[in-house]
PDB file of C-alpha atoms in Angstrom:
ATOM      1  CA  MET A  33      30.647  -7.255  15.899  1.00  0.00           C
ATOM      2  CA  ALA A  34      29.779  -7.149  12.039  1.00  0.00           C
ATOM      3  CA  THR A  35      29.634  -4.052  10.331  1.00  0.00           C
ATOM      4  CA  ILE A  36      27.293  -2.597   7.408  1.00  0.00           C
ATOM      5  CA  ASP A  37      29.008  -1.977   4.133  1.00  0.00           C
ATOM      6  CA  LYS A  38      26.917   0.722   3.277  1.00  0.00           C
ATOM      7  CA  LEU A  39      28.365   0.718  -0.359  1.00  0.00           C
ATOM      8  CA  GLY A  40      26.575  -2.544  -0.494  1.00  0.00           C
ATOM      9  CA  THR A  41      23.673  -1.658   0.536  1.00  0.00           C
ATOM     10  CA  THR A  42      21.017  -1.953  -2.500  1.00  0.00           C
ATOM     11  CA  LEU A  43      17.157  -2.021  -3.042  1.00  0.00           C
ATOM     12  CA  LYS A  44      15.618  -2.485  -6.333  1.00  0.00           C
ATOM     13  CA  ILE A  45      11.936  -1.440  -6.446  1.00  0.00           C
ATOM     14  CA  THR A  46       9.789  -2.883  -9.477  1.00  0.00           C
ATOM     15  CA  ALA A  47       5.973  -3.022 -10.061  1.00  0.00           C
ATOM     16  CA  GLY A  48       3.359  -4.195 -12.205  1.00  0.00           C
ATOM     17  CA  GLY A  49       2.775  -0.772 -13.547  1.00  0.00           C
ATOM     18  CA  ASP A  50       6.009  -0.414 -14.885  1.00  0.00           C
ATOM     19  CA  PRO A  51       6.475  -0.731 -18.722  1.00  0.00           C
ATOM     20  CA  MET A  52       8.114  -3.657 -19.907  1.00  0.00           C
ATOM     21  CA  ALA A  53      10.646  -4.644 -22.393  1.00  0.00           C
ATOM     22  CA  LEU A  54       9.372  -7.533 -24.744  1.00  0.00           C
ATOM     23  CA  PRO A  55      11.872  -9.277 -27.151  1.00  0.00           C
ATOM     24  CA  LEU A  56      10.842  -9.956 -30.856  1.00  0.00           C
ATOM     25  CA  PRO A  57      13.029 -11.879 -33.122  1.00  0.00           C
ATOM     26  CA  PHE A  58      14.608 -10.021 -35.675  1.00  0.00           C
ATOM     27  CA  VAL A  59      12.786  -6.638 -34.259  1.00  0.00           C
ATOM     28  CA  GLY A  60      14.667  -6.219 -31.072  1.00  0.00           C
ATOM     29  CA  HIS A  61      12.746  -5.162 -27.975  1.00  0.00           C
ATOM     30  CA  ILE A  62       9.435  -3.039 -28.142  1.00  0.00           C
ATOM     31  CA  MET A  63       7.973  -1.541 -24.905  1.00  0.00           C
ATOM     32  CA  LEU A  64       4.568  -2.838 -23.655  1.00  0.00           C
ATOM     33  CA  PRO A  65       2.543  -0.469 -21.056  1.00  0.00           C
ATOM     34  CA  GLY A  66       2.749  -1.104 -17.489  1.00  0.00           C
ATOM     35  CA  LEU A  67      -0.870  -2.239 -15.887  1.00  0.00           C
ATOM     36  CA  HIS A  68      -2.971   0.143 -14.716  1.00  0.00           C
ATOM     37  CA  PRO A  69      -4.999   0.005 -11.183  1.00  0.00           C
ATOM     38  CA  SER A  70      -8.007  -2.577 -11.510  1.00  0.00           C
ATOM     39  CA  LEU A  71     -11.555  -2.226 -11.261  1.00  0.00           C
ATOM     40  CA  ASP A  72     -13.493  -5.396 -11.081  1.00  0.00           C
ATOM     41  CA  PRO A  73     -17.205  -6.253 -10.791  1.00  0.00           C
ATOM     42  CA  VAL A  74     -17.684  -8.473  -7.137  1.00  0.00           C
ATOM     43  CA  ALA A  75     -20.638 -11.305  -7.547  1.00  0.00           C
ATOM     44  CA  GLY A  76     -21.239 -10.428  -3.622  1.00  0.00           C
ATOM     45  CA  PRO A  77     -22.612 -10.104  -1.255  1.00  0.00           C
ATOM     46  CA  PRO A  78     -22.661  -7.963  -1.347  1.00  0.00           C
ATOM     47  CA  VAL A  79     -22.311  -7.246  -5.126  1.00  0.00           C
ATOM     48  CA  GLY A  80     -19.942  -3.971  -6.134  1.00  0.00           C
ATOM     49  CA  PHE A  81     -16.405  -3.639  -7.304  1.00  0.00           C
ATOM     50  CA  ASP A  82     -12.792  -4.540  -6.163  1.00  0.00           C
ATOM     51  CA  PHE A  83     -10.364  -1.603  -6.558  1.00  0.00           C
ATOM     52  CA  ARG A  84      -6.651  -3.849  -6.766  1.00  0.00           C
ATOM     53  CA  SER A  85      -3.523  -2.309  -7.308  1.00  0.00           C
ATOM     54  CA  PRO A  86      -0.339  -3.313  -9.896  1.00  0.00           C
ATOM     55  CA  THR A  87       1.972  -5.032  -7.703  1.00  0.00           C
ATOM     56  CA  ILE A  88       4.490  -3.798  -5.778  1.00  0.00           C
ATOM     57  CA  ASP A  89       7.726  -5.394  -4.848  1.00  0.00           C
ATOM     58  CA  ALA A  90      11.232  -4.192  -3.225  1.00  0.00           C
ATOM     59  CA  ASN A  91      14.333  -6.246  -2.964  1.00  0.00           C
ATOM     60  CA  GLY A  92      16.964  -4.997  -0.352  1.00  0.00           C
ATOM     61  CA  SER A  93      20.455  -6.028   0.642  1.00  0.00           C
ATOM     62  CA  ILE A  94      22.720  -5.535   2.720  1.00  0.00           C
ATOM     63  CA  ARG A  95      26.615  -6.391   2.849  1.00  0.00           C
ATOM     64  CA  LEU A  96      27.917  -7.531   6.553  1.00  0.00           C
ATOM     65  CA  ARG A  97      31.905  -7.182   6.621  1.00  0.00           C
ATOM     66  CA  GLY A  98      33.908  -8.736   9.566  1.00  0.00           C
ATOM     67  CA  THR A  99      36.296 -11.631  10.183  1.00  0.00           C
ATOM     68  CA  ALA A 100      35.487 -14.912   8.853  1.00  0.00           C
ATOM     69  CA  GLY A 101      33.860 -16.977  11.241  1.00  0.00           C
ATOM     70  CA  GLU A 102      33.012 -14.305  12.965  1.00  0.00           C
ATOM     71  CA  SER A 103      28.956 -14.886  13.976  1.00  0.00           C
ATOM     72  CA  VAL A 104      26.475 -12.776  12.626  1.00  0.00           C
ATOM     73  CA  ALA A 105      23.486 -15.064  13.884  1.00  0.00           C
ATOM     74  CA  GLY A 106      20.804 -12.245  15.206  1.00  0.00           C
ATOM     75  CA  TRP A 107      21.289  -9.706  12.444  1.00  0.00           C
ATOM     76  CA  THR A 108      17.897  -9.033  10.705  1.00  0.00           C
ATOM     77  CA  LEU A 109      16.882  -6.845   7.560  1.00  0.00           C
ATOM     78  CA  GLY A 110      13.645  -6.128   6.773  1.00  0.00           C
ATOM     79  CA  PHE A 111      11.297  -3.402   5.477  1.00  0.00           C
ATOM     80  CA  ILE A 112       8.900  -1.202   7.620  1.00  0.00           C
ATOM     81  CA  GLN A 113       6.285   0.548   6.178  1.00  0.00           C
ATOM     82  CA  LEU A 114       3.828   3.302   7.274  1.00  0.00           C
ATOM     83  CA  LYS A 115       0.699   4.458   5.132  1.00  0.00           C
ATOM     84  CA  TYR A 116       0.078   7.899   6.022  1.00  0.00           C
ATOM     85  CA  ILE A 117      -2.834   8.805   3.958  1.00  0.00           C
ATOM     86  CA  GLY A 118      -5.806   6.787   3.140  1.00  0.00           C
ATOM     87  CA  THR A 119      -8.336   8.870   1.442  1.00  0.00           C
ATOM     88  CA  ASP A 120     -11.265   6.530   0.878  1.00  0.00           C
ATOM     89  CA  TYR A 121     -14.808   7.543  -0.276  1.00  0.00           C
ATOM     90  CA  ALA A 122     -17.770   6.756  -2.203  1.00  0.00           C
ATOM     91  CA  ARG A 123     -21.419   9.203  -3.419  1.00  0.00           C
ATOM     92  CA  TYR A 124     -24.543   7.268  -3.900  1.00  0.00           C
ATOM     93  CA  ARG A 125     -27.540   8.780  -5.339  1.00  0.00           C
ATOM     94  CA  GLY A 126     -31.075   7.527  -6.105  1.00  0.00           C
ATOM     95  CA  THR A 127     -32.692   7.683  -9.681  1.00  0.00           C
ATOM     96  CA  THR A 128     -34.117  11.023  -8.777  1.00  0.00           C
ATOM     97  CA  ASP A 129     -33.459  14.140  -6.845  1.00  0.00           C
ATOM     98  CA  HIS A 130     -36.184  12.612  -4.328  1.00  0.00           C
ATOM     99  CA  ASN A 131     -34.658   9.603  -3.307  1.00  0.00           C
ATOM    100  CA  GLY A 132     -31.433  11.109  -1.993  1.00  0.00           C
ATOM    101  CA  SER A 133     -27.946  10.300  -2.051  1.00  0.00           C
ATOM    102  CA  VAL A 134     -25.418   9.321   0.419  1.00  0.00           C
ATOM    103  CA  TRP A 135     -21.669  10.129   0.911  1.00  0.00           C
ATOM    104  CA  VAL A 136     -19.855   7.053   3.063  1.00  0.00           C
ATOM    105  CA  THR A 137     -16.181   7.811   3.826  1.00  0.00           C
ATOM    106  CA  GLY A 138     -13.639   5.844   6.097  1.00  0.00           C
ATOM    107  CA  SER A 139     -10.720   8.667   5.002  1.00  0.00           C
ATOM    108  CA  ASN A 140      -7.905   9.607   7.284  1.00  0.00           C
ATOM    109  CA  ARG A 141      -4.601  11.081   7.957  1.00  0.00           C
ATOM    110  CA  ILE A 142      -3.346   8.645  10.764  1.00  0.00           C
ATOM    111  CA  VAL A 143       0.096   7.399  10.447  1.00  0.00           C
ATOM    112  CA  CYS A 144      -0.212   3.542  10.786  1.00  0.00           C
ATOM    113  CA  ARG A 145       1.767   0.567  10.783  1.00  0.00           C
ATOM    114  CA  ASP A 146       1.303  -1.511   7.687  1.00  0.00           C
ATOM    115  CA  THR A 147       1.899  -4.445   9.276  1.00  0.00           C
ATOM    116  CA  ASP A 148       0.337  -8.248   9.562  1.00  0.00           C
ATOM    117  CA  ASP A 149      -2.721  -8.114  11.599  1.00  0.00           C
ATOM    118  CA  GLY A 150      -1.482  -8.665  15.231  1.00  0.00           C
ATOM    119  CA  SER A 151       1.798  -8.067  15.227  1.00  0.00           C
ATOM    120  CA  THR A 152       3.668  -6.216  17.899  1.00  0.00           C
ATOM    121  CA  GLU A 153       6.678  -6.162  15.533  1.00  0.00           C
ATOM    122  CA  VAL A 154       7.858  -2.800  13.828  1.00  0.00           C
ATOM    123  CA  TRP A 155       8.381  -5.047  10.783  1.00  0.00           C
ATOM    124  CA  TYR A 156       6.618  -5.618   7.300  1.00  0.00           C
ATOM    125  CA  ASP A 157       6.623  -8.843   7.692  1.00  0.00           C
ATOM    126  CA  SER A 158       5.912  -9.862  11.061  1.00  0.00           C
ATOM    127  CA  LEU A 159       8.608 -12.145  12.783  1.00  0.00           C
ATOM    128  CA  THR A 160       6.041 -14.205  15.236  1.00  0.00           C
ATOM    129  CA  SER A 161       2.493 -13.100  13.784  1.00  0.00           C
ATOM    130  CA  GLY A 162       2.286 -14.995  10.298  1.00  0.00           C
ATOM    131  CA  GLY A 163       4.485 -12.261   8.136  1.00  0.00           C
ATOM    132  CA  THR A 164       7.277 -14.061   5.283  1.00  0.00           C
ATOM    133  CA  THR A 165      10.582 -14.474   6.635  1.00  0.00           C
ATOM    134  CA  GLY A 166      13.785 -15.020   5.109  1.00  0.00           C
ATOM    135  CA  PRO A 167      15.381 -14.171   2.032  1.00  0.00           C
ATOM    136  CA  ASN A 168      11.493 -13.806   0.511  1.00  0.00           C
ATOM    137  CA  GLY A 169      10.651 -11.285   3.616  1.00  0.00           C
ATOM    138  CA  THR A 170      11.949 -10.229   6.457  1.00  0.00           C
ATOM    139  CA  ASN A 171      15.576 -12.374   6.939  1.00  0.00           C
ATOM    140  CA  ARG A 172      16.661 -12.716  10.472  1.00  0.00           C
ATOM    141  CA  LEU A 173      19.973 -14.679  10.444  1.00  0.00           C
ATOM    142  CA  PRO A 174      19.705 -17.919  12.276  1.00  0.00           C
ATOM    143  CA  ALA A 175      22.146 -19.462  14.964  1.00  0.00           C
ATOM    144  CA  GLY A 176      25.519 -20.676  13.298  1.00  0.00           C
ATOM    145  CA  THR A 177      25.432 -18.051  10.669  1.00  0.00           C
ATOM    146  CA  VAL A 178      29.002 -16.562  10.091  1.00  0.00           C
ATOM    147  CA  ILE A 179      31.292 -14.060   7.702  1.00  0.00           C
ATOM    148  CA  PRO A 180      32.500 -16.289   5.026  1.00  0.00           C
ATOM    149  CA  PRO A 181      36.334 -16.331   4.129  1.00  0.00           C
ATOM    150  CA  VAL A 182      35.609 -13.531   1.790  1.00  0.00           C
ATOM    151  CA  GLY A 183      35.007 -11.799   5.127  1.00  0.00           C
ATOM    152  CA  PHE A 184      31.841 -10.273   4.411  1.00  0.00           C
ATOM    153  CA  LEU A 185      27.763 -11.530   3.791  1.00  0.00           C
ATOM    154  CA  ASP A 186      24.905 -10.414   1.581  1.00  0.00           C
ATOM    155  CA  VAL A 187      21.635 -10.561   3.419  1.00  0.00           C
ATOM    156  CA  PRO A 188      18.648 -10.051   1.187  1.00  0.00           C
ATOM    157  CA  ALA A 189      15.208  -9.313   2.049  1.00  0.00           C
ATOM    158  CA  HIS A 190      12.285  -8.511   0.252  1.00  0.00           C
ATOM    159  CA  LEU A 191       8.567  -6.759   0.099  1.00  0.00           C
ATOM    160  CA  TYR A 192       5.541  -7.452  -1.586  1.00  0.00           C
ATOM    161  CA  ASP A 193       2.444  -5.786  -1.530  1.00  0.00           C
ATOM    162  CA  ARG A 194      -0.893  -5.217  -3.359  1.00  0.00           C
ATOM    163  CA  PRO A 195      -3.347  -2.927  -1.587  1.00  0.00           C
ATOM    164  CA  ARG A 196      -7.466  -3.096  -2.569  1.00  0.00           C
ATOM    165  CA  ARG A 197     -10.304  -1.791  -1.167  1.00  0.00           C
ATOM    166  CA  LYS A 198     -13.963  -2.733  -2.503  1.00  0.00           C
ATOM    167  CA  TRP A 199     -17.252  -0.629  -2.636  1.00  0.00           C
ATOM    168  CA  PRO A 200     -20.772  -1.534  -2.605  1.00  0.00           C
ATOM    169  CA  SER A 201     -22.979  -1.152  -5.353  1.00  0.00           C
ATOM    170  CA  ILE A 202     -25.638  -0.085  -3.954  1.00  0.00           C
ATOM    171  CA  VAL A 203     -26.954   1.389  -0.375  1.00  0.00           C
ATOM    172  CA  LYS A 204     -30.120   2.546   1.069  1.00  0.00           C
ATOM    173  CA  ASN A 205     -31.227   5.650   1.993  1.00  0.00           C
ATOM    174  CA  THR A 206     -32.011   6.046   5.706  1.00  0.00           C
ATOM    175  CA  SER A 207     -33.438   9.727   5.043  1.00  0.00           C
ATOM    176  CA  VAL A 208     -35.932   8.788   2.729  1.00  0.00           C
ATOM    177  CA  ALA A 209     -38.888   7.418   3.543  1.00  0.00           C
ATOM    178  CA  GLY A 210     -39.067   3.664   2.518  1.00  0.00           C
ATOM    179  CA  ASN A 211     -35.356   3.868   2.387  1.00  0.00           C
ATOM    180  CA  PRO A 212     -34.884   3.617  -1.252  1.00  0.00           C
ATOM    181  CA  THR A 213     -31.997   2.343  -3.118  1.00  0.00           C
ATOM    182  CA  ASN A 214     -29.417   4.571  -3.768  1.00  0.00           C
ATOM    183  CA  PHE A 215     -26.934   3.547  -6.754  1.00  0.00           C
ATOM    184  CA  LEU A 216     -22.784   4.048  -6.913  1.00  0.00           C
ATOM    185  CA  TYR A 217     -22.365   6.985  -8.248  1.00  0.00           C
ATOM    186  CA  HIS A 218     -18.737   8.114  -7.308  1.00  0.00           C
ATOM    187  CA  ALA A 219     -15.608   6.794  -5.729  1.00  0.00           C
ATOM    188  CA  ASP A 220     -12.218   8.288  -4.750  1.00  0.00           C
ATOM    189  CA  ILE A 221      -9.584   6.114  -3.311  1.00  0.00           C
ATOM    190  CA  GLY A 222      -5.819   6.752  -2.619  1.00  0.00           C
ATOM    191  CA  LEU A 223      -3.456   5.436  -0.471  1.00  0.00           C
ATOM    192  CA  ALA A 224      -0.139   6.704   0.313  1.00  0.00           C
ATOM    193  CA  PHE A 225       2.828   5.081   1.959  1.00  0.00           C
ATOM    194  CA  CYS A 226       6.619   5.068   2.636  1.00  0.00           C
ATOM    195  CA  THR A 227       8.931   2.349   2.760  1.00  0.00           C
ATOM    196  CA  MET A 228      12.196   1.957   4.883  1.00  0.00           C
ATOM    197  CA  LEU A 229      15.057  -0.670   4.493  1.00  0.00           C
ATOM    198  CA  VAL A 230      16.324  -0.621   7.977  1.00  0.00           C
ATOM    199  CA  ALA A 231      18.653  -3.368   9.662  1.00  0.00           C
ATOM    200  CA  ARG A 232      18.662  -4.285  13.207  1.00  0.00           C
ATOM    201  CA  ASP A 233      21.746  -5.812  14.878  1.00  0.00           C
ATOM    202  CA  PRO A 234      21.763  -8.552  17.725  1.00  0.00           C
ATOM    203  CA  GLY A 235      22.147  -5.730  20.092  1.00  0.00           C
ATOM    204  CA  ASN A 236      18.317  -4.461  18.962  1.00  0.00           C
ATOM    205  CA  LYS A 237      19.790  -1.306  17.278  1.00  0.00           C
ATOM    206  CA  PHE A 238      18.374  -0.210  14.021  1.00  0.00           C
ATOM    207  CA  HIS A 239      20.430   1.047  10.834  1.00  0.00           C
ATOM    208  CA  MET A 240      18.123   2.802   8.730  1.00  0.00           C
ATOM    209  CA  LEU A 241      19.294   2.709   5.610  1.00  0.00           C
ATOM    210  CA  MET A 242      17.068   3.465   2.710  1.00  0.00           C
ATOM    211  CA  HIS A 243      13.486   4.831   2.035  1.00  0.00           C
ATOM    212  CA  PHE A 244      10.771   5.605  -1.062  1.00  0.00           C
ATOM    213  CA  TYR A 245       7.476   6.752  -1.141  1.00  0.00           C
ATOM    214  CA  TRP A 246       4.700   5.761  -3.398  1.00  0.00           C
ATOM    215  CA  ASN A 247       1.062   5.999  -3.639  1.00  0.00           C
ATOM    216  CA  ILE A 248      -2.137   4.358  -5.733  1.00  0.00           C
ATOM    217  CA  ARG A 249      -4.965   6.453  -6.874  1.00  0.00           C
ATOM    218  CA  TRP A 250      -8.488   5.491  -8.744  1.00  0.00           C
ATOM    219  CA  GLU A 251     -11.317   8.096  -9.308  1.00  0.00           C
ATOM    220  CA  GLN A 252     -14.292   6.802 -11.171  1.00  0.00           C
ATOM    221  CA  MET A 253     -17.644   7.456 -11.913  1.00  0.00           C
ATOM    222  CA  PHE A 254     -20.165   4.986 -12.206  1.00  0.00           C
ATOM    223  CA  ALA A 255     -23.923   4.910 -13.967  1.00  0.00           C
ATOM    224  CA  VAL A 256     -26.757   2.372 -13.948  1.00  0.00           C
ATOM    225  CA  ASP A 257     -27.907   0.562 -17.255  1.00  0.00           C
ATOM    226  CA  GLY A 258     -30.571  -0.287 -19.011  1.00  0.00           C
ATOM    227  CA  SER A 259     -31.118  -3.273 -16.475  1.00  0.00           C
ATOM    228  CA  GLY A 260     -30.601  -1.525 -13.251  1.00  0.00           C
ATOM    229  CA  LYS A 261     -27.158  -2.441 -12.896  1.00  0.00           C
ATOM    230  CA  VAL A 262     -24.454  -0.334 -11.598  1.00  0.00           C
ATOM    231  CA  VAL A 263     -21.663  -0.326 -14.323  1.00  0.00           C
ATOM    232  CA  PRO A 264     -18.337   1.925 -14.528  1.00  0.00           C
ATOM    233  CA  GLY A 265     -18.359   4.874 -16.375  1.00  0.00           C
ATOM    234  CA  ARG A 266     -15.940   7.910 -17.076  1.00  0.00           C
ATOM    235  CA  THR A 267     -12.606   7.126 -15.326  1.00  0.00           C
ATOM    236  CA  ILE A 268     -10.967  10.259 -13.963  1.00  0.00           C
ATOM    237  CA  LEU A 269      -7.880   8.790 -12.636  1.00  0.00           C
ATOM    238  CA  ARG A 270      -5.781   5.377 -11.980  1.00  0.00           C
ATOM    239  CA  GLU A 271      -2.752   6.016 -11.080  1.00  0.00           C
ATOM    240  CA  HIS A 272       0.327   3.898  -9.442  1.00  0.00           C
ATOM    241  CA  ASN A 273       3.295   6.212  -8.527  1.00  0.00           C
ATOM    242  CA  ILE A 274       6.474   5.350  -7.273  1.00  0.00           C
ATOM    243  CA  GLN A 275       9.477   7.299  -6.195  1.00  0.00           C
ATOM    244  CA  ARG A 276      12.637   6.372  -8.014  1.00  0.00           C
ATOM    245  CA  PRO A 277      15.607   6.061  -7.182  1.00  0.00           C
ATOM    246  CA  ALA A 278      15.422   5.776  -3.624  1.00  0.00           C
ATOM    247  CA  HIS A 279      17.128   8.012  -0.801  1.00  0.00           C
ATOM    248  CA  THR A 280      19.403   6.751   1.811  1.00  0.00           C
ATOM    249  CA  GLY A 281      19.034   7.127   5.325  1.00  0.00           C
ATOM    250  CA  ASN A 282      15.923   8.387   7.489  1.00  0.00           C
ATOM    251  CA  PRO A 283      12.788  10.302   5.880  1.00  0.00           C
ATOM    252  CA  MET A 284      13.178  13.928   6.249  1.00  0.00           C
ATOM    253  CA  ASP A 285       9.318  14.385   6.299  1.00  0.00           C
ATOM    254  CA  LYS A 286       8.595  15.642  10.159  1.00  0.00           C
ATOM    255  CA  ARG A 287       5.033  13.198  10.161  1.00  0.00           C
ATOM    256  CA  PHE A 288       7.456  10.317  10.303  1.00  0.00           C
ATOM    257  CA  HIS A 289      10.126  11.892  12.604  1.00  0.00           C
ATOM    258  CA  GLY A 290      10.332   9.623  15.897  1.00  0.00           C
ATOM    259  CA  LYS A 291       7.363   7.466  14.683  1.00  0.00           C
ATOM    260  CA  GLU A 292       9.611   4.835  12.312  1.00  0.00           C
ATOM    261  CA  TYR A 293       9.897   2.173  14.855  1.00  0.00           C
ATOM    262  CA  ASP A 294       6.558   3.393  17.177  1.00  0.00           C
ATOM    263  CA  LEU A 295       4.706   0.359  18.396  1.00  0.00           C
ATOM    264  CA  SER A 296       1.772   2.749  19.812  1.00  0.00           C
ATOM    265  CA  LEU A 297       1.062   3.234  15.628  1.00  0.00           C
ATOM    266  CA  PRO A 298      -2.024   1.755  14.902  1.00  0.00           C
ATOM    267  CA  VAL A 299      -1.762  -1.463  12.894  1.00  0.00           C
ATOM    268  CA  SER A 300      -3.193  -0.140   9.155  1.00  0.00           C
ATOM    269  CA  ASN A 301      -5.781  -2.852   8.633  1.00  0.00           C
ATOM    270  CA  THR A 302      -7.349  -1.978  11.996  1.00  0.00           C
ATOM    271  CA  VAL A 303      -7.923   1.447  11.006  1.00  0.00           C
ATOM    272  CA  SER A 304      -9.242   0.685   7.442  1.00  0.00           C
ATOM    273  CA  ARG A 305     -11.420  -1.901   8.648  1.00  0.00           C
ATOM    274  CA  ARG A 306     -13.558   1.087  11.476  1.00  0.00           C
ATOM    275  CA  PRO A 307     -16.936   1.084  10.299  1.00  0.00           C
ATOM    276  CA  HIS A 308     -17.556   3.979   7.549  1.00  0.00           C
ATOM    277  CA  HIS A 309     -18.988   7.369   8.010  1.00  0.00           C
ATOM    278  CA  THR A 310     -22.388   7.298   6.226  1.00  0.00           C
ATOM    279  CA  HIS A 311     -23.959  10.703   5.565  1.00  0.00           C
ATOM    280  CA  PRO A 312     -27.339  10.303   3.797  1.00  0.00           C
ATOM    281  CA  ALA A 313     -29.372  13.672   2.510  1.00  0.00           C
ATOM    282  CA  PRO A 314     -32.899  13.686   1.314  1.00  0.00           C
ATOM    283  CA  ASP A 315     -31.787  15.162  -2.327  1.00  0.00           C
ATOM    284  CA  TRP A 316     -28.550  15.303  -4.665  1.00  0.00           C
ATOM    285  CA  ARG A 317     -26.832  17.077  -2.281  1.00  0.00           C
ATOM    286  CA  ASN A 318     -23.792  14.600  -2.165  1.00  0.00           C
ATOM    287  CA  GLU A 319     -22.633  15.619  -5.421  1.00  0.00           C
TER     288      GLU A 319
END
């Protein structure tokens, strides 16, 4: 059976938040800053704000070595991504202390499979549930694929991600008579991931090749303008952090040991869509 040439394994990570070199005639190159995590108004319903991450692209490749003409059908290269932190809460408050405040949270520290909805596979892009397949996603070599005369075959795979969260501009405070409107005052969102480049041979054995960590953070204050509309106020934090260069082998973090290929882990989207916990108060104690 063909073997993996580890020296031929590569992983390149790029992101929309990376600085970009712009070539200019007679000047050379100037560096443009990358994109920050965005915050965009949503017309609704419900009216609110869309928190969107810059893009992340991971391009991996392995080199399979063997005898010319040897079948390598069934070899698969792809990415497994675990989400292990989901900070996701917002605070609302009324126009006065007597209109109360509301704290709404969907935060969790559940290790999740980040894959397609309904997927029963470990791959970020499911082979059977609508994910991107082939060189632009999870790449399973089809029947008839063989080692060429040079004695090796380079196999690519790709991951694309751009997480987002949404928060409404207003909620009703059920702890105060008349259920007054409370306005978005503060939002804090943080998502953390471990992304792994993995090969699976035709015998269904997994080979962990490389991995890296990355996260996205927003912390934003809001205000109510003269027309009564919620608008962004002071930005506390907007960060897109990617660990580079990538590490070889398995993640050393004990939170992931034995869970890299665990199909019993919940799917990330399923966890993030669970109903949020709402904590209304009759004053501004949710500060």
